Tab-separated table of C-alpha atoms in Angstrom:
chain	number	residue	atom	x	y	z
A	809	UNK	CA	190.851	67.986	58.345
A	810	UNK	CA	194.131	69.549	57.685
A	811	UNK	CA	194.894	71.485	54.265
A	812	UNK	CA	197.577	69.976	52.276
A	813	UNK	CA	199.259	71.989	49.736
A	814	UNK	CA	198.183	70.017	46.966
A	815	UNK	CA	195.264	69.108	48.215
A	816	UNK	CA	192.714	68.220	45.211
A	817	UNK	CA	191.958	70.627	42.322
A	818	UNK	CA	188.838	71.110	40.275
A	819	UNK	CA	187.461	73.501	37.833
A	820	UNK	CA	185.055	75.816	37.597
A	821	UNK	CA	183.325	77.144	33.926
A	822	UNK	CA	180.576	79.644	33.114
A	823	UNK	CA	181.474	78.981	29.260
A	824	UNK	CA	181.705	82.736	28.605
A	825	UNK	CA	181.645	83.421	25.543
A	826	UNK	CA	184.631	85.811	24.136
A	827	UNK	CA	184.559	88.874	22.124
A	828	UNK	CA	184.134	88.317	18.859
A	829	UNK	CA	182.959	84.995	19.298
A	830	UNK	CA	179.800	82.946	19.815
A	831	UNK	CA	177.751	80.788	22.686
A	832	UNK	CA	178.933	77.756	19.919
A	833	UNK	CA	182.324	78.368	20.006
A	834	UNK	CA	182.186	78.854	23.450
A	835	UNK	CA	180.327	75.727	24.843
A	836	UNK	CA	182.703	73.335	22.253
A	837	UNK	CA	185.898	75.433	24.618
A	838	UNK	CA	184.157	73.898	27.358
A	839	UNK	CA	183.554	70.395	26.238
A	840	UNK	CA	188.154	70.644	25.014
A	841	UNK	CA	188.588	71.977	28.300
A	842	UNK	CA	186.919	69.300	30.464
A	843	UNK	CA	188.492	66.883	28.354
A	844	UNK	CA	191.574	68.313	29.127
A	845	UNK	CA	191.142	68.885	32.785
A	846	UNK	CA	190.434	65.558	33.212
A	847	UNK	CA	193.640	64.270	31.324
A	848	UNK	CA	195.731	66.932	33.600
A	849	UNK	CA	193.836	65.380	36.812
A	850	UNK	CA	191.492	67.253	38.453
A	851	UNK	CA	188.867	65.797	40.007
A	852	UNK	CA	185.767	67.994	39.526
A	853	UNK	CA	184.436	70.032	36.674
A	854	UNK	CA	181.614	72.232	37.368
A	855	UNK	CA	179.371	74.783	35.409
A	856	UNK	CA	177.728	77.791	36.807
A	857	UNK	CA	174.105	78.837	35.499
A	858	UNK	CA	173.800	82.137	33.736
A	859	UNK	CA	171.256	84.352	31.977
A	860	UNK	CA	170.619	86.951	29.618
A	861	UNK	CA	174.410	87.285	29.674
A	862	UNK	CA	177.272	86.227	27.159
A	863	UNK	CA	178.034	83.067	29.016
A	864	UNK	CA	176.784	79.948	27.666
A	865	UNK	CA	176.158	77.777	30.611
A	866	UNK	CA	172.481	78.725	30.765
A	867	UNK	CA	171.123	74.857	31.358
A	868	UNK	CA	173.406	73.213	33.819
A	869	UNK	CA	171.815	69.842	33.517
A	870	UNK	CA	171.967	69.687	29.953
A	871	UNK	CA	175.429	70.994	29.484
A	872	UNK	CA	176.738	68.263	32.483
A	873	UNK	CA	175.315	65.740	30.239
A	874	UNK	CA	177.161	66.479	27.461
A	875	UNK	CA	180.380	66.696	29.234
A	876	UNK	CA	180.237	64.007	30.848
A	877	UNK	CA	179.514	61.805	27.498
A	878	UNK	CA	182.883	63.746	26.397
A	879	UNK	CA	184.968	62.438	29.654
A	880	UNK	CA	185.598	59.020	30.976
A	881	UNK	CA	186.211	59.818	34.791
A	882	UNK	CA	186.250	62.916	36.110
A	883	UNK	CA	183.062	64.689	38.126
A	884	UNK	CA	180.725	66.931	36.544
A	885	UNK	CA	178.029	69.064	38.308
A	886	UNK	CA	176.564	72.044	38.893
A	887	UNK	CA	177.663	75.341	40.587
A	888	UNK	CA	174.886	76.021	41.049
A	889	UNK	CA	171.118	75.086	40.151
A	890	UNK	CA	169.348	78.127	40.880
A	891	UNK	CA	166.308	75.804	43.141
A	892	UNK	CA	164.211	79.205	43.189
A	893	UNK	CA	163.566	79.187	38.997
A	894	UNK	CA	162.626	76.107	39.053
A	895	UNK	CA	161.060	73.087	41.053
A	896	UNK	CA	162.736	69.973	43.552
A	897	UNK	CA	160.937	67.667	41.130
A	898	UNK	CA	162.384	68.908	37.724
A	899	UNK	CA	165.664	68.643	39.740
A	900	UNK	CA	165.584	65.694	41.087
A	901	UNK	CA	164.423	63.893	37.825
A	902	UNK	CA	166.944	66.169	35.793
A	903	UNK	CA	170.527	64.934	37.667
A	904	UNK	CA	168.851	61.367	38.324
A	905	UNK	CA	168.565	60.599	34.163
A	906	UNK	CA	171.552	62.252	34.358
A	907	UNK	CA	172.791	59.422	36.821
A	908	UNK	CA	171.628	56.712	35.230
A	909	UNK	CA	173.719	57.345	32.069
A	910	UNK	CA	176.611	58.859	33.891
A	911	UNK	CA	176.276	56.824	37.224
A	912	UNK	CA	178.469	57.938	40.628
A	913	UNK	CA	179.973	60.750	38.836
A	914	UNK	CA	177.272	63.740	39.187
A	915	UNK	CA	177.585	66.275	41.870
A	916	UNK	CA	174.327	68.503	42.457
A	917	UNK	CA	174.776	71.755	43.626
A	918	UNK	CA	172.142	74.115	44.947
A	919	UNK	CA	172.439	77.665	44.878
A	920	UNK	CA	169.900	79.989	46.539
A	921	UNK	CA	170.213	82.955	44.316
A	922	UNK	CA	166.692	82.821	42.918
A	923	UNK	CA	165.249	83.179	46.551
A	924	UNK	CA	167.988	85.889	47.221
A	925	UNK	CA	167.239	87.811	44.500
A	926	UNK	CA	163.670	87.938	44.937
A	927	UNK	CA	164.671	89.362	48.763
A	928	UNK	CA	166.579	91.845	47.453
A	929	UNK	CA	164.032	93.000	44.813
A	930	UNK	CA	162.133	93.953	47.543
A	931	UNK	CA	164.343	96.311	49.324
A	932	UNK	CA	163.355	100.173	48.380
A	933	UNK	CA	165.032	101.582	44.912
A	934	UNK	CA	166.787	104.465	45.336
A	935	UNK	CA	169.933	105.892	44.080
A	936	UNK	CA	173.195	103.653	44.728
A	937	UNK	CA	176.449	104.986	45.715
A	938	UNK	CA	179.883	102.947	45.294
A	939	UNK	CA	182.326	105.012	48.175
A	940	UNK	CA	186.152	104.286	47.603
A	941	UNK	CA	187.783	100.802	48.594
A	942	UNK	CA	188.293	100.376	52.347
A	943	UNK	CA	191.608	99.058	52.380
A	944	UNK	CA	191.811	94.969	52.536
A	945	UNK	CA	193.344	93.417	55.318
A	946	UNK	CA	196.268	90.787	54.840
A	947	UNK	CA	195.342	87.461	56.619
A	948	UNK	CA	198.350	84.963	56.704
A	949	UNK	CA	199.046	85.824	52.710
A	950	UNK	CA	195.491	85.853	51.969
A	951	UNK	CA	193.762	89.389	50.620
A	952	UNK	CA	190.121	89.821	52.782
A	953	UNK	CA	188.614	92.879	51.414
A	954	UNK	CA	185.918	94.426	52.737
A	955	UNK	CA	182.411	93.066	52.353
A	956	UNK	CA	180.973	94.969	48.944
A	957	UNK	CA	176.930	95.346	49.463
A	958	UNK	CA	175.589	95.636	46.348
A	959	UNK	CA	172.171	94.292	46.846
A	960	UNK	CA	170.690	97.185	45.898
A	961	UNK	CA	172.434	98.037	42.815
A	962	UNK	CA	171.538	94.753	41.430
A	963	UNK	CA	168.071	94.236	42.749
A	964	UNK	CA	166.993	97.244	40.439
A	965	UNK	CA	169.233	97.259	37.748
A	966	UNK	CA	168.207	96.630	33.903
A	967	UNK	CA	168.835	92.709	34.305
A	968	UNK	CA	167.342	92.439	37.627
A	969	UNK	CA	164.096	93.254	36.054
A	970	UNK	CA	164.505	90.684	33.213
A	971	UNK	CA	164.114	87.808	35.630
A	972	UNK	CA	160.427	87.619	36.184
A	973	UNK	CA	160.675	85.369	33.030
A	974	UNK	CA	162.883	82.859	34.526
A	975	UNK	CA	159.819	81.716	36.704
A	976	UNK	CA	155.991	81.230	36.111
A	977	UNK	CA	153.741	84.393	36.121
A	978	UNK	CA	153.206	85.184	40.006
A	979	UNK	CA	155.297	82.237	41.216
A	980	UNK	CA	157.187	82.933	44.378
A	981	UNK	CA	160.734	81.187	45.540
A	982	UNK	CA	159.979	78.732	48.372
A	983	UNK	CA	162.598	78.654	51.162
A	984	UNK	CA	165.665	77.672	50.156
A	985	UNK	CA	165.790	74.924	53.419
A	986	UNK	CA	162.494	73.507	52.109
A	987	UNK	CA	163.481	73.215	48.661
A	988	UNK	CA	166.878	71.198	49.624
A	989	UNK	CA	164.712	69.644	52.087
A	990	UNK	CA	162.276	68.202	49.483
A	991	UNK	CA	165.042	67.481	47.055
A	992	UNK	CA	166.866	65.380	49.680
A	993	UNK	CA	163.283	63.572	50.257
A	994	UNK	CA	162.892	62.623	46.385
A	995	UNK	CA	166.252	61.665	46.336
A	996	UNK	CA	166.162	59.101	48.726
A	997	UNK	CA	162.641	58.414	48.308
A	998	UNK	CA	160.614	59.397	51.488
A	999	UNK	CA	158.940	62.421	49.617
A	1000	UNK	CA	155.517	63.793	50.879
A	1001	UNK	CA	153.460	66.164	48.911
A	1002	UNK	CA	152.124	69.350	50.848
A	1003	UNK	CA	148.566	67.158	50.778
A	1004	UNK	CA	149.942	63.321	51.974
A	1005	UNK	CA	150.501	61.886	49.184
A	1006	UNK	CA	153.772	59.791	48.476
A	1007	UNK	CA	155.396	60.654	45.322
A	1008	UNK	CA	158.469	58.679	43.495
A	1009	UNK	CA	160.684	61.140	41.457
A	1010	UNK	CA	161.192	58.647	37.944
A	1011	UNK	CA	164.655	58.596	36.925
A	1012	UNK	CA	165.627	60.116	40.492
A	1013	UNK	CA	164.819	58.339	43.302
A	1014	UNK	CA	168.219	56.133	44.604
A	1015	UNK	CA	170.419	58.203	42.053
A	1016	UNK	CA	173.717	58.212	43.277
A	1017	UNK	CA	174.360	61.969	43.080
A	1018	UNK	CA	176.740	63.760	45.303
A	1019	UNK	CA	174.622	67.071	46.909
A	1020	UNK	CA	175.892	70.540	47.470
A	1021	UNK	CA	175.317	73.921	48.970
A	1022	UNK	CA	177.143	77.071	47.790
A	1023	UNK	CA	177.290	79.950	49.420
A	1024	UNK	CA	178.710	83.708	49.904
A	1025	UNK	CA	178.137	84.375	53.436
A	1026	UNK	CA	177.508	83.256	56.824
A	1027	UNK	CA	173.752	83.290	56.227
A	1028	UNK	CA	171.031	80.707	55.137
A	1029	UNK	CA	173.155	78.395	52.926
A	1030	UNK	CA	175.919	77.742	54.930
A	1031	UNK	CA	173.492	77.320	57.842
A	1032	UNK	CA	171.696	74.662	55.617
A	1033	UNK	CA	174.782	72.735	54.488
A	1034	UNK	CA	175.899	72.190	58.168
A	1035	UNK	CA	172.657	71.254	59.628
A	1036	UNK	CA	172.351	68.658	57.036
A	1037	UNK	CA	175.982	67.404	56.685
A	1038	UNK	CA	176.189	68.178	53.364
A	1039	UNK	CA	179.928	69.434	51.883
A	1040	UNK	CA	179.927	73.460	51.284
A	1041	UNK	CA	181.046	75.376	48.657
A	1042	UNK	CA	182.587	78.810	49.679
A	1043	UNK	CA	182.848	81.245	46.652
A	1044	UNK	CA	185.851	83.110	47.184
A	1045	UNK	CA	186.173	84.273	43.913
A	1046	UNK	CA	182.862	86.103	44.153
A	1047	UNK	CA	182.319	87.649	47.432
A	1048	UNK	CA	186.037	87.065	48.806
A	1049	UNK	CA	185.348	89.397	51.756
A	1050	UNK	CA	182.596	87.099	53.018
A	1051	UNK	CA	184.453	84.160	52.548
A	1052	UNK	CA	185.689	83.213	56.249
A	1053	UNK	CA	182.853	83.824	57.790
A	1054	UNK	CA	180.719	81.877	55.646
A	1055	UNK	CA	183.371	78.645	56.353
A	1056	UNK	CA	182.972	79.439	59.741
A	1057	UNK	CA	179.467	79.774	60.086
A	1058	UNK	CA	179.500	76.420	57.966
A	1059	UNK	CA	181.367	74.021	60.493
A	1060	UNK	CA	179.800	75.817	63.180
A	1061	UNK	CA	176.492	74.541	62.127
A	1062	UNK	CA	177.720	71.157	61.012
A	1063	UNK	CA	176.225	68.047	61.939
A	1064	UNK	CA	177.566	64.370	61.271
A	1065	UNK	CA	175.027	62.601	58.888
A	1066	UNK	CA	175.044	59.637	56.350
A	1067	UNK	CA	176.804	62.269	53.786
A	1068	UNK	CA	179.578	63.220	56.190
A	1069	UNK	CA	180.824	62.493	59.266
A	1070	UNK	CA	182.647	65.594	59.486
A	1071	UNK	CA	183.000	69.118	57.080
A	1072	UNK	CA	183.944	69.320	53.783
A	1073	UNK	CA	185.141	72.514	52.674
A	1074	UNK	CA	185.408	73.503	49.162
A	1075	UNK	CA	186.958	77.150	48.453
A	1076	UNK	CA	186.580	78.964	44.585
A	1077	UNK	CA	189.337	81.086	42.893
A	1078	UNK	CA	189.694	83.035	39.915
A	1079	UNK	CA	193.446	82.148	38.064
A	1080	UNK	CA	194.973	83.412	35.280
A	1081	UNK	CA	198.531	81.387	35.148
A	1082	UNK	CA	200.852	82.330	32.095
A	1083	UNK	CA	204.586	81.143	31.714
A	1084	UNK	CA	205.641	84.354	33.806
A	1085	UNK	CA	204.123	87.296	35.840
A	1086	UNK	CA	204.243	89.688	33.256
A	1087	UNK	CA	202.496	87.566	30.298
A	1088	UNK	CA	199.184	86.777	33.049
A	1089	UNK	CA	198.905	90.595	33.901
A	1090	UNK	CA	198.409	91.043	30.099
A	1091	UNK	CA	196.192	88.048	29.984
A	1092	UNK	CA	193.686	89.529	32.928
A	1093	UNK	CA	193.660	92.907	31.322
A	1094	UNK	CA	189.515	92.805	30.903
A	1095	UNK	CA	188.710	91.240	33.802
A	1096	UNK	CA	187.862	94.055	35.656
A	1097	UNK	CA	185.414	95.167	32.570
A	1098	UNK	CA	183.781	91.762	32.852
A	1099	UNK	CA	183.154	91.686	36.514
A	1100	UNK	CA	181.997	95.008	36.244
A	1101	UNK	CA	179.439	93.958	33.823
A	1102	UNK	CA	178.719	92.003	35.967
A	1103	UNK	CA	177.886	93.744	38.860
A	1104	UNK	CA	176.199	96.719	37.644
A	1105	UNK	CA	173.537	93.927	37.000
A	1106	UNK	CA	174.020	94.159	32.555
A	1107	UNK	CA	175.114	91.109	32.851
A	1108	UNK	CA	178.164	89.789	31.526
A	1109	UNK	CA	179.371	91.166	28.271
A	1110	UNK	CA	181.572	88.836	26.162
A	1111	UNK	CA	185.264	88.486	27.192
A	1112	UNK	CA	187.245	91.394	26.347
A	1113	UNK	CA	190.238	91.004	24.089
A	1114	UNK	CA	192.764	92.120	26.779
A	1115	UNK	CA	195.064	93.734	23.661
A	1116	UNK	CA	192.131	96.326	23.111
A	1117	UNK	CA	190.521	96.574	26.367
A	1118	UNK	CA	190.585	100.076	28.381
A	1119	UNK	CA	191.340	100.927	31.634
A	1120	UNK	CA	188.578	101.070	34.153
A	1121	UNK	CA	187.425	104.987	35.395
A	1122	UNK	CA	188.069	105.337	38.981
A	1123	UNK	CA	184.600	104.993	39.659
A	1124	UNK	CA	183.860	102.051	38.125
A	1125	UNK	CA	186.917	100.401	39.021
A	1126	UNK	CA	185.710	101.151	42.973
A	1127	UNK	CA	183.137	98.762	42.326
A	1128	UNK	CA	185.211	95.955	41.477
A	1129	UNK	CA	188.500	96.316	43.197
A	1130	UNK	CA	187.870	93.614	45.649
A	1131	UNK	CA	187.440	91.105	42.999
A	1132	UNK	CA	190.787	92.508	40.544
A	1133	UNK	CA	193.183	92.453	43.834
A	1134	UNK	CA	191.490	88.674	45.028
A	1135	UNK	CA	192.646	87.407	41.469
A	1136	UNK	CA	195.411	84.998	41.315
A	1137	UNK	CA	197.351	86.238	38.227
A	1138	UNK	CA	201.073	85.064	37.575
A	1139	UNK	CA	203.455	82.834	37.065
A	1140	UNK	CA	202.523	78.707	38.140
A	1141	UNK	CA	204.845	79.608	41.426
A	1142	UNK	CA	203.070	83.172	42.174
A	1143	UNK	CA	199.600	81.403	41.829
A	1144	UNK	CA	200.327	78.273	44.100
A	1145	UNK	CA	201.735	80.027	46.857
A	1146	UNK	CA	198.393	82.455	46.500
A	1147	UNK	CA	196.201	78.939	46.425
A	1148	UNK	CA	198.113	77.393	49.180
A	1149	UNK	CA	197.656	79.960	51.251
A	1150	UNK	CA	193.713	80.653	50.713
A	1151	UNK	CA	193.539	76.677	50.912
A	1152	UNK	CA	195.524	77.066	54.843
A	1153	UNK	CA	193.815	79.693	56.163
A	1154	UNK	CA	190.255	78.770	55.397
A	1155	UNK	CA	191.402	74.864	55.815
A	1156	UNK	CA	190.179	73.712	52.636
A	1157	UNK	CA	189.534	70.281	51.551
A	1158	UNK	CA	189.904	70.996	47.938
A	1159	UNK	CA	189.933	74.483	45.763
A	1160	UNK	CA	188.196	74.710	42.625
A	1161	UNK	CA	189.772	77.466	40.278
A	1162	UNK	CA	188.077	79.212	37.706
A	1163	UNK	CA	190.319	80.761	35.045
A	1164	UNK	CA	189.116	83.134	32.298
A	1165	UNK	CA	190.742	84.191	29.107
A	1166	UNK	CA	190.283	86.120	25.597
A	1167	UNK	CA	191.487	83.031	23.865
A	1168	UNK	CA	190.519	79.297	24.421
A	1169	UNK	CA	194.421	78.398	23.982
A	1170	UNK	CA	195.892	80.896	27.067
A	1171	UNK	CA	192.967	79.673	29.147
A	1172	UNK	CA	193.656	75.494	28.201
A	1173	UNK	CA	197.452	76.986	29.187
A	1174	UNK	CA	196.400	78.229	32.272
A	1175	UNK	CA	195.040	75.319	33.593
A	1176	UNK	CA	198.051	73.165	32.463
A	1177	UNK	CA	200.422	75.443	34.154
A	1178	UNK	CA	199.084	75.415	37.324
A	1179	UNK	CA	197.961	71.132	36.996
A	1180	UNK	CA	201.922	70.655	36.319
A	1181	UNK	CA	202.513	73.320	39.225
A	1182	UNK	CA	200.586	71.680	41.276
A	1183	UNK	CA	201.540	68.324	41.140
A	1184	UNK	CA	198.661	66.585	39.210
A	1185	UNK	CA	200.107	65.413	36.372
């Protein structure tokens, strides 16, 4: 398939909370928001799971619930359900009540962080040096830095540590295949236990849900979503120097099935759109605090107020430059030619745009600005 220019839109939320504020205030932004989205016409809205960090969307399932009660149309899902904190059955049953009060409009994504993480908890601690930028590399208008490895820095950082109480004392995260594997099985209904026995996930079994993997890299999970013909989720705005090689890894693995008879692509960005340039560069002023929160595995402190926040130390700001230049900040034209090119060059099917802000009303802006830019409404 062929990227259009305005191919479809959706939106992606983590419900951060900003500073000053409170996880209240900032899951009621997210309910407006949807609502709004799904007025200005895009199709999907998705919320990320969190922890221990000042971002509200802690309990996907819950959370998708509630949106979707607020909404009429629109999609709501997951991005993602972390499968190695928690069990195929408890997700299964989870998005199929889900389905039967909110039926055909629930996507499921799977993430394999939980299994990931427990990898790279593994790998020797020892001290962690961030080296200057290498400099990015200009792909038909799109910015592909190089790959950042920080597996280390956040496999034994202060949060790292603090997830041994996300799962059961001495439980250990199956294989992400296996986990998708059985989730697929109680889905559809042809679920064996490890010991024989047939089991029936109640609600769950014949939900309609829509299944998906997401994925940094070329490894296991884009592997997994193209063996099974399931649509893929590429997180640009995350890892964007991994990006085209996990959408090419992806198809390369793909096989036709009863989901898909051919790829879906799905590629994340991180907007800020403002009435002009100059007004979005003020807006982003903080995100490269956040991210850098972020990454140094603190987790994410709340928004900063971008009229108070201070520059980044040329040290720190080494360890985030890949995500600050990958931003789209600007003007609704500046950000669409940005989109439209990320959407050509990794031959998208549809972009999902996350777009953080201090305050609820720039980031409800943002989102209208680039809608109207983009020809939804």
């Amino acid at each position: 398939m062929t990227f259009r220019d305005h191919a479809p839109l959706s939106v992606l939320d983590l419900a951060p909370i900003s500073e000053g504020s409170d996880p209240a205030a900032a899951l009621h932004n997210t309910i407006d928001l949807a609502q709004h989205a799904e007025q200005w016409g895009y199709r999907r809205y998705w919320v990320a799971e969190h922890h221990f960090a000042a971002v509200a969307s802690s309990v996907p399932a819950l959370l998708i619930g509630q949106i979707a009660s607020a909404t009429r149309s629109i999609r709501v899902g997951s991005a993602a359900v972390q499968v190695g904190q928690t069990t195929a059955v408890s997700v299964a049953e989870s998005f199929g009540m889900l389905d039967v009060f909110h039926p055909g409009r629930i996507d499921l994504g799977l993430g394999r962080s939980g299994q990931r993480r427990a990898e790279a908890a593994a790998t020797p601690a020892g001290p962690v040096a961030i080296s200057a930028p290498t400099p990015s590399r200009l792909v038909d208008g799109v910015v592909i830095p190089e790959p950042l490895d920080v597996t280390a820095l956040l496999a034994h950082s202060p949060l790292a540590r603090s997830f041994e109480v996300l799962t059961q004392p001495g439980a250990q995260p199956p294989d992400f295949d296996e986990q998708v594997d059985d989730i697929l099985s109680l889905l559809d209904g042809t679920y064996t236990s490890p010991s024989g026995q047939e089991l029936h996930a109640v609600p769950g079994e014949g939900a309609d849900v829509q299944v998906w993997i997401f994925g940094s890299s070329k490894g296991q999970s884009a592997h997994v979503a193209g063996a099974r013909g399931l649509p893929f989720a590429a997180n640009y705005h995350v890892s964007p120097g991994t990006t085209l090689e996990a959408v090419a890894a992806y198809r390369e693995a793909f096989r036709p099935s009863s989901v898909l008879a051919e790829p879906y692509v799905v590629v994340s960005a991180d907007v800020v759109v403002a009435d002009d340039d100059d007004t979005a560069q003020h807006l982003a002023n903080g995100y490269g605090q956040w991210v850098h929160s972020i990454r140094t595995g603190h987790g994410a402190i709340e928004y900063p107020d971008p009229a108070t926040a201070q520059p980044l130390p040329a040290d720190q700001l080494a360890l985030v430059a890949d995500r600050l230049e990958t931003q789209f900040v600007g003007s609704p034209d500046t950000v669409v030619q940005r989109l439209a090119a990320l959407g050509r060059l990794t031959d998208a099917d549809e972009l999902v745009i996350t777009s953080v802000t201090h305050d609820h009303a720039d980031r409800l802006r943002s989102h209208e600005l680039l809608a109207k830019a983009w020809g939804l409404i």
